[in-house]
PDB file of C-alpha atoms and ligand atoms in Angstrom:
ATOM      1  CA  UNK D 764     116.075  77.702  63.543  1.00 46.00           C
ATOM      2  CA  UNK D 765     114.658  80.776  65.310  1.00 42.00           C
ATOM      3  CA  UNK D 766     110.909  81.315  65.158  1.00 45.00           C
ATOM      4  CA  UNK D 767     109.462  84.738  66.002  1.00 46.00           C
ATOM      5  CA  UNK D 768     105.681  84.765  66.249  1.00 46.00           C
ATOM      6  CA  UNK D 769     103.873  88.079  65.952  1.00 55.00           C
ATOM      7  CA  UNK D 770     100.295  86.901  66.255  1.00 68.00           C
ATOM      8  CA  UNK D 771      98.518  85.675  69.357  1.00 90.00           C
ATOM      9  CA  UNK D 772     100.810  84.750  72.240  1.00 94.00           C
ATOM     10  CA  UNK D 773      99.718  81.116  72.064  1.00 94.00           C
ATOM     11  CA  UNK D 774     100.602  80.788  68.374  1.00 94.00           C
ATOM     12  CA  UNK D 775     104.179  79.912  69.280  1.00 95.00           C
ATOM     13  CA  UNK D 776     102.837  76.681  70.810  1.00 97.00           C
ATOM     14  CA  UNK D 777     101.415  75.712  67.422  1.00 96.00           C
ATOM     15  CA  UNK D 778     104.905  76.252  66.059  1.00 94.00           C
ATOM     16  CA  UNK D 779     106.622  74.280  68.852  1.00 95.00           C
ATOM     17  CA  UNK D 780     104.206  71.360  68.645  1.00 95.00           C
ATOM     18  CA  UNK D 781     105.784  68.051  69.588  1.00 94.00           C
ATOM     19  CA  UNK D 782     109.065  69.792  70.447  1.00 94.00           C
ATOM     20  CA  UNK D 783     107.274  71.365  73.422  1.00 94.00           C
ATOM     21  CA  UNK D 784     106.198  67.884  74.515  1.00 95.00           C
ATOM     22  CA  UNK D 785     109.820  66.719  74.456  1.00 92.00           C
ATOM     23  CA  UNK D 786     110.855  69.852  76.338  1.00 91.00           C
ATOM     24  CA  UNK D 787     108.189  69.652  79.052  1.00 94.00           C
ATOM     25  CA  UNK D 788     107.658  65.898  79.526  1.00 96.00           C
ATOM     26  CA  UNK D 789     110.693  65.418  81.757  1.00 95.00           C
ATOM     27  CA  UNK D 790     112.295  68.872  81.795  1.00 94.00           C
ATOM     28  CA  UNK D 791     113.585  70.449  84.982  1.00 95.00           C
ATOM     29  CA  UNK D 792     111.189  73.389  85.230  1.00 96.00           C
ATOM     30  CA  UNK D 793     107.972  71.691  84.059  1.00 96.00           C
ATOM     31  CA  UNK D 794     108.266  68.137  85.349  1.00 96.00           C
ATOM     32  CA  UNK D 795     110.463  68.649  88.399  1.00 96.00           C
ATOM     33  CA  UNK D 796     109.455  72.092  89.627  1.00 97.00           C
ATOM     34  CA  UNK D 797     106.011  73.255  88.431  1.00 98.00           C
ATOM     35  CA  UNK D 798     104.077  69.985  88.300  1.00 98.00           C
ATOM     36  CA  UNK D 799     105.126  68.651  91.743  1.00 97.00           C
ATOM     37  CA  UNK D 800     104.223  72.000  93.340  1.00 98.00           C
ATOM     38  CA  UNK D 801     100.868  72.342  91.566  1.00 98.00           C
ATOM     39  CA  UNK D 802      99.856  68.711  92.118  1.00 98.00           C
ATOM     40  CA  UNK D 803     100.722  69.010  95.822  1.00 98.00           C
ATOM     41  CA  UNK D 804      98.583  72.160  96.049  1.00 98.00           C
ATOM     42  CA  UNK D 805      95.685  70.444  94.257  1.00 98.00           C
ATOM     43  CA  UNK D 806      95.586  67.408  96.558  1.00 98.00           C
ATOM     44  CA  UNK D 807      93.013  64.644  96.078  1.00 98.00           C
ATOM     45  CA  UNK D 808      90.728  65.016  93.052  1.00 98.00           C
ATOM     46  CA  UNK D 809      88.851  61.729  92.931  1.00 98.00           C
ATOM     47  CA  UNK D 810      85.254  62.315  91.865  1.00 98.00           C
ATOM     48  CA  UNK D 811      85.742  66.035  91.271  1.00 98.00           C
ATOM     49  CA  UNK D 812      84.778  67.923  88.099  1.00 98.00           C
ATOM     50  CA  UNK D 813      88.050  69.499  87.010  1.00 98.00           C
ATOM     51  CA  UNK D 814      88.881  71.927  84.207  1.00 98.00           C
ATOM     52  CA  UNK D 815      92.456  72.081  82.928  1.00 98.00           C
ATOM     53  CA  UNK D 816      92.664  75.610  81.489  1.00 99.00           C
ATOM     54  CA  UNK D 817      95.372  75.993  78.817  1.00 98.00           C
ATOM     55  CA  UNK D 818      96.075  72.289  79.095  1.00 98.00           C
ATOM     56  CA  UNK D 819      98.944  72.201  76.599  1.00 98.00           C
ATOM     57  CA  UNK D 820      99.793  68.677  75.501  1.00 98.00           C
ATOM     58  CA  UNK D 821      97.904  67.189  78.430  1.00 98.00           C
ATOM     59  CA  UNK D 822     100.434  66.300  81.143  1.00 98.00           C
ATOM     60  CA  UNK D 823      98.069  67.524  83.858  1.00 98.00           C
ATOM     61  CA  UNK D 824      95.038  66.018  82.116  1.00 98.00           C
ATOM     62  CA  UNK D 825      96.714  62.615  82.301  1.00 98.00           C
ATOM     63  CA  UNK D 826      97.563  63.018  86.000  1.00 98.00           C
ATOM     64  CA  UNK D 827      94.033  64.179  86.805  1.00 98.00           C
ATOM     65  CA  UNK D 828      92.377  61.347  84.870  1.00 98.00           C
ATOM     66  CA  UNK D 829      94.669  58.816  86.589  1.00 97.00           C
ATOM     67  CA  UNK D 830      93.739  60.323  89.959  1.00 98.00           C
ATOM     68  CA  UNK D 831      90.027  59.705  89.335  1.00 98.00           C
ATOM     69  CA  UNK D 832      88.765  63.189  88.409  1.00 98.00           C
ATOM     70  CA  UNK D 833      86.132  63.920  85.749  1.00 98.00           C
ATOM     71  CA  UNK D 834      88.275  66.130  83.583  1.00 98.00           C
ATOM     72  CA  UNK D 835      87.734  68.576  80.751  1.00 98.00           C
ATOM     73  CA  UNK D 836      90.363  70.780  79.163  1.00 98.00           C
ATOM     74  CA  UNK D 837      90.998  73.496  76.633  1.00 98.00           C
ATOM     75  CA  UNK D 838      93.849  75.268  74.933  1.00 98.00           C
ATOM     76  CA  UNK D 839      94.068  78.019  72.318  1.00 98.00           C
ATOM     77  CA  UNK D 840      96.637  76.149  70.254  1.00 98.00           C
ATOM     78  CA  UNK D 841      95.124  73.644  67.812  1.00 97.00           C
ATOM     79  CA  UNK D 842      98.348  71.685  67.947  1.00 98.00           C
ATOM     80  CA  UNK D 843      98.298  71.471  71.763  1.00 98.00           C
ATOM     81  CA  UNK D 844      94.647  70.341  71.630  1.00 98.00           C
ATOM     82  CA  UNK D 845      95.624  67.628  69.135  1.00 98.00           C
ATOM     83  CA  UNK D 846      98.566  66.485  71.281  1.00 98.00           C
ATOM     84  CA  UNK D 847      96.428  66.473  74.434  1.00 98.00           C
ATOM     85  CA  UNK D 848      93.782  64.338  72.706  1.00 97.00           C
ATOM     86  CA  UNK D 849      96.520  61.988  71.553  1.00 97.00           C
ATOM     87  CA  UNK D 850      97.750  61.694  75.159  1.00 97.00           C
ATOM     88  CA  UNK D 851      94.470  61.033  76.955  1.00 96.00           C
ATOM     89  CA  UNK D 852      92.348  59.518  74.205  1.00 85.00           C
ATOM     90  CA  UNK D 853      88.794  60.248  73.165  1.00 85.00           C
ATOM     91  CA  UNK D 854      87.172  60.000  76.596  1.00 86.00           C
ATOM     92  CA  UNK D 855      88.144  63.494  77.695  1.00 96.00           C
ATOM     93  CA  UNK D 856      86.393  66.607  76.336  1.00 98.00           C
ATOM     94  CA  UNK D 857      89.256  68.816  75.084  1.00 98.00           C
ATOM     95  CA  UNK D 858      88.353  71.944  73.164  1.00 98.00           C
ATOM     96  CA  UNK D 859      89.987  74.841  71.454  1.00 98.00           C
ATOM     97  CA  UNK D 860      89.227  77.925  73.541  1.00 98.00           C
ATOM     98  CA  UNK D 861      90.950  81.157  74.472  1.00 97.00           C
ATOM     99  CA  UNK D 862      91.722  82.481  77.967  1.00 97.00           C
ATOM    100  CA  UNK D 863      90.932  85.917  76.528  1.00 94.00           C
ATOM    101  CA  UNK D 864      87.342  84.996  75.624  1.00 95.00           C
ATOM    102  CA  UNK D 865      84.202  83.779  77.320  1.00 97.00           C
ATOM    103  CA  UNK D 866      84.900  80.127  78.019  1.00 98.00           C
ATOM    104  CA  UNK D 867      82.552  77.536  76.487  1.00 98.00           C
ATOM    105  CA  UNK D 868      81.222  76.022  79.736  1.00 98.00           C
ATOM    106  CA  UNK D 869      78.147  76.638  81.884  1.00 98.00           C
ATOM    107  CA  UNK D 870      78.237  78.561  85.160  1.00 98.00           C
ATOM    108  CA  UNK D 871      79.245  76.536  88.228  1.00 98.00           C
ATOM    109  CA  UNK D 872      80.319  73.462  86.247  1.00 98.00           C
ATOM    110  CA  UNK D 873      83.545  72.644  88.103  1.00 98.00           C
ATOM    111  CA  UNK D 874      84.909  71.899  91.569  1.00 98.00           C
ATOM    112  CA  UNK D 875      88.479  72.706  90.564  1.00 98.00           C
ATOM    113  CA  UNK D 876      90.232  74.659  87.832  1.00 99.00           C
ATOM    114  CA  UNK D 877      93.928  74.102  87.169  1.00 98.00           C
ATOM    115  CA  UNK D 878      95.770  76.673  85.070  1.00 99.00           C
ATOM    116  CA  UNK D 879      99.479  75.875  84.954  1.00 98.00           C
ATOM    117  CA  UNK D 880     102.023  78.283  83.466  1.00 98.00           C
ATOM    118  CA  UNK D 881      99.536  80.059  81.208  1.00 98.00           C
ATOM    119  CA  UNK D 882      97.779  82.984  82.948  1.00 98.00           C
ATOM    120  CA  UNK D 883     100.696  85.239  81.860  1.00 97.00           C
ATOM    121  CA  UNK D 884      99.543  84.762  78.244  1.00 97.00           C
ATOM    122  CA  UNK D 885      96.109  86.229  78.968  1.00 96.00           C
ATOM    123  CA  UNK D 886      95.938  89.879  77.947  1.00 93.00           C
ATOM    124  CA  UNK D 887      93.314  90.567  80.664  1.00 94.00           C
ATOM    125  CA  UNK D 888      94.043  88.479  83.761  1.00 96.00           C
ATOM    126  CA  UNK D 889      91.098  90.041  85.631  1.00 97.00           C
ATOM    127  CA  UNK D 890      88.665  88.894  82.945  1.00 97.00           C
ATOM    128  CA  UNK D 891      90.238  85.421  82.913  1.00 97.00           C
ATOM    129  CA  UNK D 892      89.955  85.072  86.699  1.00 98.00           C
ATOM    130  CA  UNK D 893      86.374  86.341  86.367  1.00 98.00           C
ATOM    131  CA  UNK D 894      85.640  83.509  83.958  1.00 98.00           C
ATOM    132  CA  UNK D 895      87.277  80.958  86.284  1.00 98.00           C
ATOM    133  CA  UNK D 896      85.130  82.284  89.165  1.00 98.00           C
ATOM    134  CA  UNK D 897      81.967  81.962  87.050  1.00 98.00           C
ATOM    135  CA  UNK D 898      82.778  78.350  86.125  1.00 98.00           C
ATOM    136  CA  UNK D 899      83.449  77.209  89.694  1.00 98.00           C
ATOM    137  CA  UNK D 900      80.811  76.024  92.121  1.00 98.00           C
ATOM    138  CA  UNK D 901      80.732  77.786  95.490  1.00 98.00           C
ATOM    139  CA  UNK D 902      83.451  76.132  97.563  1.00 98.00           C
ATOM    140  CA  UNK D 903      85.437  75.394  94.408  1.00 98.00           C
ATOM    141  CA  UNK D 904      89.157  76.039  94.035  1.00 98.00           C
ATOM    142  CA  UNK D 905      91.388  77.414  91.342  1.00 98.00           C
ATOM    143  CA  UNK D 906      95.103  76.530  91.336  1.00 99.00           C
ATOM    144  CA  UNK D 907      97.226  78.732  89.097  1.00 98.00           C
ATOM    145  CA  UNK D 908     100.972  78.651  88.523  1.00 98.00           C
ATOM    146  CA  UNK D 909     102.904  81.366  86.748  1.00 98.00           C
ATOM    147  CA  UNK D 910     106.265  83.069  86.584  1.00 98.00           C
ATOM    148  CA  UNK D 911     107.289  84.652  89.871  1.00 98.00           C
ATOM    149  CA  UNK D 912     107.025  88.447  89.382  1.00 97.00           C
ATOM    150  CA  UNK D 913     110.263  89.044  91.308  1.00 96.00           C
ATOM    151  CA  UNK D 914     112.198  86.583  89.200  1.00 95.00           C
ATOM    152  CA  UNK D 915     110.712  87.872  85.940  1.00 93.00           C
ATOM    153  CA  UNK D 916     111.588  91.423  87.035  1.00 95.00           C
ATOM    154  CA  UNK D 917     115.146  90.428  87.960  1.00 94.00           C
ATOM    155  CA  UNK D 918     115.651  89.061  84.444  1.00 93.00           C
ATOM    156  CA  UNK D 919     114.219  92.132  82.706  1.00 94.00           C
ATOM    157  CA  UNK D 920     114.668  95.883  82.515  1.00 88.00           C
ATOM    158  CA  UNK D 921     112.217  98.566  83.622  1.00 93.00           C
ATOM    159  CA  UNK D 922     110.247  98.954  86.825  1.00 96.00           C
ATOM    160  CA  UNK D 923     108.975  96.096  88.958  1.00 97.00           C
ATOM    161  CA  UNK D 924     105.619  97.896  88.892  1.00 96.00           C
ATOM    162  CA  UNK D 925     105.317  97.887  85.104  1.00 93.00           C
ATOM    163  CA  UNK D 926     102.614  95.796  83.483  1.00 93.00           C
ATOM    164  CA  UNK D 927     104.370  94.979  80.239  1.00 93.00           C
ATOM    165  CA  UNK D 928     104.676  92.362  77.566  1.00 94.00           C
ATOM    166  CA  UNK D 929     108.048  90.651  77.780  1.00 95.00           C
ATOM    167  CA  UNK D 930     109.767  88.158  75.545  1.00 95.00           C
ATOM    168  CA  UNK D 931     112.053  85.208  76.255  1.00 95.00           C
ATOM    169  CA  UNK D 932     113.967  83.049  73.838  1.00 96.00           C
ATOM    170  CA  UNK D 933     113.469  79.359  74.543  1.00 94.00           C
ATOM    171  CA  UNK D 934     116.179  77.094  73.172  1.00 92.00           C
ATOM    172  CA  UNK D 935     114.095  73.970  73.441  1.00 88.00           C
ATOM    173  CA  UNK D 936     116.425  71.707  71.515  1.00 85.00           C
ATOM    174  CA  UNK D 937     119.887  71.865  69.964  1.00 86.00           C
ATOM    175  CA  UNK D 938     118.348  73.160  66.755  1.00 91.00           C
ATOM    176  CA  UNK D 939     115.179  75.029  67.732  1.00 92.00           C
ATOM    177  CA  UNK D 940     114.646  78.393  69.430  1.00 94.00           C
ATOM    178  CA  UNK D 941     111.404  80.239  69.820  1.00 95.00           C
ATOM    179  CA  UNK D 942     110.430  83.719  70.901  1.00 94.00           C
ATOM    180  CA  UNK D 943     107.844  83.334  73.652  1.00 96.00           C
ATOM    181  CA  UNK D 944     106.012  86.501  74.720  1.00 95.00           C
ATOM    182  CA  UNK D 945     104.188  86.873  78.024  1.00 96.00           C
ATOM    183  CA  UNK D 946     102.803  89.504  80.395  1.00 95.00           C
ATOM    184  CA  UNK D 947     104.878  90.583  83.374  1.00 96.00           C
ATOM    185  CA  UNK D 948     103.148  92.395  86.235  1.00 96.00           C
ATOM    186  CA  UNK D 949     103.756  93.047  89.924  1.00 97.00           C
ATOM    187  CA  UNK D 950     102.555  90.478  92.434  1.00 98.00           C
ATOM    188  CA  UNK D 951      99.931  92.894  93.789  1.00 98.00           C
ATOM    189  CA  UNK D 952      98.460  93.297  90.306  1.00 97.00           C
ATOM    190  CA  UNK D 953      98.244  89.509  89.762  1.00 98.00           C
ATOM    191  CA  UNK D 954      96.672  88.852  93.158  1.00 98.00           C
ATOM    192  CA  UNK D 955      94.262  91.811  92.742  1.00 98.00           C
ATOM    193  CA  UNK D 956      93.110  90.330  89.420  1.00 98.00           C
ATOM    194  CA  UNK D 957      92.141  87.195  91.366  1.00 98.00           C
ATOM    195  CA  UNK D 958      90.639  88.831  94.460  1.00 98.00           C
ATOM    196  CA  UNK D 959      88.758  91.527  92.500  1.00 98.00           C
ATOM    197  CA  UNK D 960      87.062  88.641  90.675  1.00 98.00           C
ATOM    198  CA  UNK D 961      85.790  87.348  94.021  1.00 98.00           C
ATOM    199  CA  UNK D 962      88.463  84.794  94.910  1.00 98.00           C
ATOM    200  CA  UNK D 963      89.967  84.423  98.358  1.00 98.00           C
ATOM    201  CA  UNK D 964      93.647  83.437  98.427  1.00 98.00           C
ATOM    202  CA  UNK D 965      93.993  80.208 100.419  1.00 98.00           C
ATOM    203  CA  UNK D 966      97.735  80.188  99.950  1.00 98.00           C
ATOM    204  CA  UNK D 967     100.540  81.557  97.831  1.00 98.00           C
ATOM    205  CA  UNK D 968     103.242  78.946  97.335  1.00 98.00           C
ATOM    206  CA  UNK D 969     106.840  79.677  96.343  1.00 98.00           C
ATOM    207  CA  UNK D 970     108.034  76.213  95.307  1.00 98.00           C
ATOM    208  CA  UNK D 971     111.421  74.764  96.223  1.00 96.00           C
ATOM    209  CA  UNK D 972     113.169  72.529  93.685  1.00 95.00           C
ATOM    210  CA  UNK D 973     112.590  68.822  94.122  1.00 94.00           C
ATOM    211  CA  UNK D 974     115.321  66.422  95.135  1.00 93.00           C
ATOM    212  CA  UNK D 975     114.906  64.817  91.705  1.00 91.00           C
ATOM    213  CA  UNK D 976     116.519  67.947  90.193  1.00 93.00           C
ATOM    214  CA  UNK D 977     119.635  67.746  92.315  1.00 92.00           C
ATOM    215  CA  UNK D 978     121.436  64.999  90.441  1.00 91.00           C
ATOM    216  CA  UNK D 979     120.369  65.846  86.896  1.00 95.00           C
ATOM    217  CA  UNK D 980     120.300  69.661  86.979  1.00 96.00           C
ATOM    218  CA  UNK D 981     122.497  70.740  89.928  1.00 96.00           C
ATOM    219  CA  UNK D 982     122.844  74.310  88.635  1.00 97.00           C
ATOM    220  CA  UNK D 983     119.069  74.745  88.274  1.00 96.00           C
ATOM    221  CA  UNK D 984     118.598  73.191  91.700  1.00 97.00           C
ATOM    222  CA  UNK D 985     121.069  75.649  93.215  1.00 97.00           C
ATOM    223  CA  UNK D 986     119.456  78.612  91.458  1.00 96.00           C
ATOM    224  CA  UNK D 987     115.899  77.627  92.445  1.00 97.00           C
ATOM    225  CA  UNK D 988     117.045  77.047  96.020  1.00 97.00           C
ATOM    226  CA  UNK D 989     118.261  80.655  96.010  1.00 96.00           C
ATOM    227  CA  UNK D 990     115.268  82.297  94.329  1.00 96.00           C
ATOM    228  CA  UNK D 991     111.894  81.082  93.041  1.00 97.00           C
ATOM    229  CA  UNK D 992     111.152  81.095  89.310  1.00 97.00           C
ATOM    230  CA  UNK D 993     107.440  80.304  89.623  1.00 98.00           C
ATOM    231  CA  UNK D 994     104.668  80.745  92.160  1.00 98.00           C
ATOM    232  CA  UNK D 995     101.405  78.920  92.759  1.00 98.00           C
ATOM    233  CA  UNK D 996      98.162  80.632  93.795  1.00 98.00           C
ATOM    234  CA  UNK D 997      95.588  78.466  95.529  1.00 98.00           C
ATOM    235  CA  UNK D 998      92.297  80.357  95.225  1.00 98.00           C
ATOM    236  CA  UNK D 999      88.864  79.695  96.701  1.00 98.00           C
ATOM    237  CA  UNK D1000      85.402  80.670  95.536  1.00 98.00           C
ATOM    238  CA  UNK D1001      83.620  80.960  98.867  1.00 97.00           C
ATOM    239  CA  UNK D1002      80.043  81.524  97.695  1.00 88.00           C
TER     240      UNK D1002
HETATM  241  C1  SAM T1247     103.709  76.555  79.197  1.00 76.99           C
HETATM  242  S1  SAM T1247     102.349  75.818  78.388  1.00 76.99           S
HETATM  243  C2  SAM T1247     101.588  75.007  79.766  1.00 76.99           C
HETATM  244  C3  SAM T1247     100.725  73.841  79.349  1.00 76.99           C
HETATM  245  C4  SAM T1247     100.155  73.036  80.516  1.00 76.99           C
HETATM  246  N1  SAM T1247      99.284  73.843  81.340  1.00 76.99           N
HETATM  247  C5  SAM T1247     101.270  72.449  81.329  1.00 76.99           C
HETATM  248  O1  SAM T1247     101.636  73.020  82.360  1.00 76.99           O
HETATM  249  O2  SAM T1247     101.799  71.409  80.909  1.00 76.99           O
HETATM  250  C6  SAM T1247     101.249  77.154  78.095  1.00 76.99           C
HETATM  251  C7  SAM T1247      99.993  76.778  77.358  1.00 76.99           C
HETATM  252  O3  SAM T1247      99.114  77.887  77.354  1.00 76.99           O
HETATM  253  C8  SAM T1247      98.445  77.903  76.108  1.00 76.99           C
HETATM  254  N2  SAM T1247      97.925  79.252  75.896  1.00 76.99           N
HETATM  255  C9  SAM T1247      98.621  80.395  75.710  1.00 76.99           C
HETATM  256  N3  SAM T1247      97.781  81.427  75.566  1.00 76.99           N
HETATM  257  C10 SAM T1247      96.529  80.932  75.656  1.00 76.99           C
HETATM  258  C11 SAM T1247      95.238  81.521  75.582  1.00 76.99           C
HETATM  259  N4  SAM T1247      95.073  82.824  75.382  1.00 76.99           N
HETATM  260  N5  SAM T1247      94.176  80.722  75.748  1.00 76.99           N
HETATM  261  C12 SAM T1247      94.325  79.385  75.940  1.00 76.99           C
HETATM  262  N6  SAM T1247      95.516  78.773  76.002  1.00 76.99           N
HETATM  263  C13 SAM T1247      96.608  79.538  75.864  1.00 76.99           C
HETATM  264  C14 SAM T1247      99.510  77.504  75.107  1.00 76.99           C
HETATM  265  O4  SAM T1247      98.975  77.101  73.886  1.00 76.99           O
HETATM  266  C15 SAM T1247     100.213  76.400  75.885  1.00 76.99           C
HETATM  267  O5  SAM T1247      99.634  75.158  75.625  1.00 76.99           O
END
């Protein structure tokens, strides 16, 4: 089954539903590459007010709740919101909201915003970073992971400096493939979207594959040891 989705970029996640959970729960790139890198960048969260932006089915929400944070989350996909609620139960405020719109939270509500593997679905990254800046208290941090622009460029045609919508086919099971569209842009454009919104870059992390990948996915481990697929931005709202 091949599913092409022509509406909003997040609509494919409604279509993937529980299949995305199976794909991401213990998959090489989500569970053994992105999450270890992002969680290491985040550090201790006990007692912090944390927003999980584009929370998907709630893998980060669960980790953050377990680590003692006061967590809220949102996603544009109704199905991801439902799956996230199923994962963490009724205690956590999880809403349907869109990275492309004003987010339904008050100014300076959070100490930390986590946005894993989703900023590339926002059609206006500057506006999204602007919203994240508004929602953070002074001194608050925003940790964002996304596709590495160099790796996305290497897989695609055109100029590295293009800001273009790209499309990948995800074969997430033996029987299901989905067309997943996303924005590709140069690194300078992504970082400018953050810094023009007022953020200072604390660090830019190019993750290395974890040892846990070596035995189960040796080819992915070798490839990710050669070139990064994702990057992590650790951003600070100073004042
Ligand atoms: C690759 S998943 C990542 C989910 C989660 N952050 C994680 O790492 O497990 C991307 C998520 O972004 C959500 N998404 C895509 N576009 C969005 C938008 N415009 N606003 C809010 N969420 C969006 C999708 O529905 C999906 O749940």
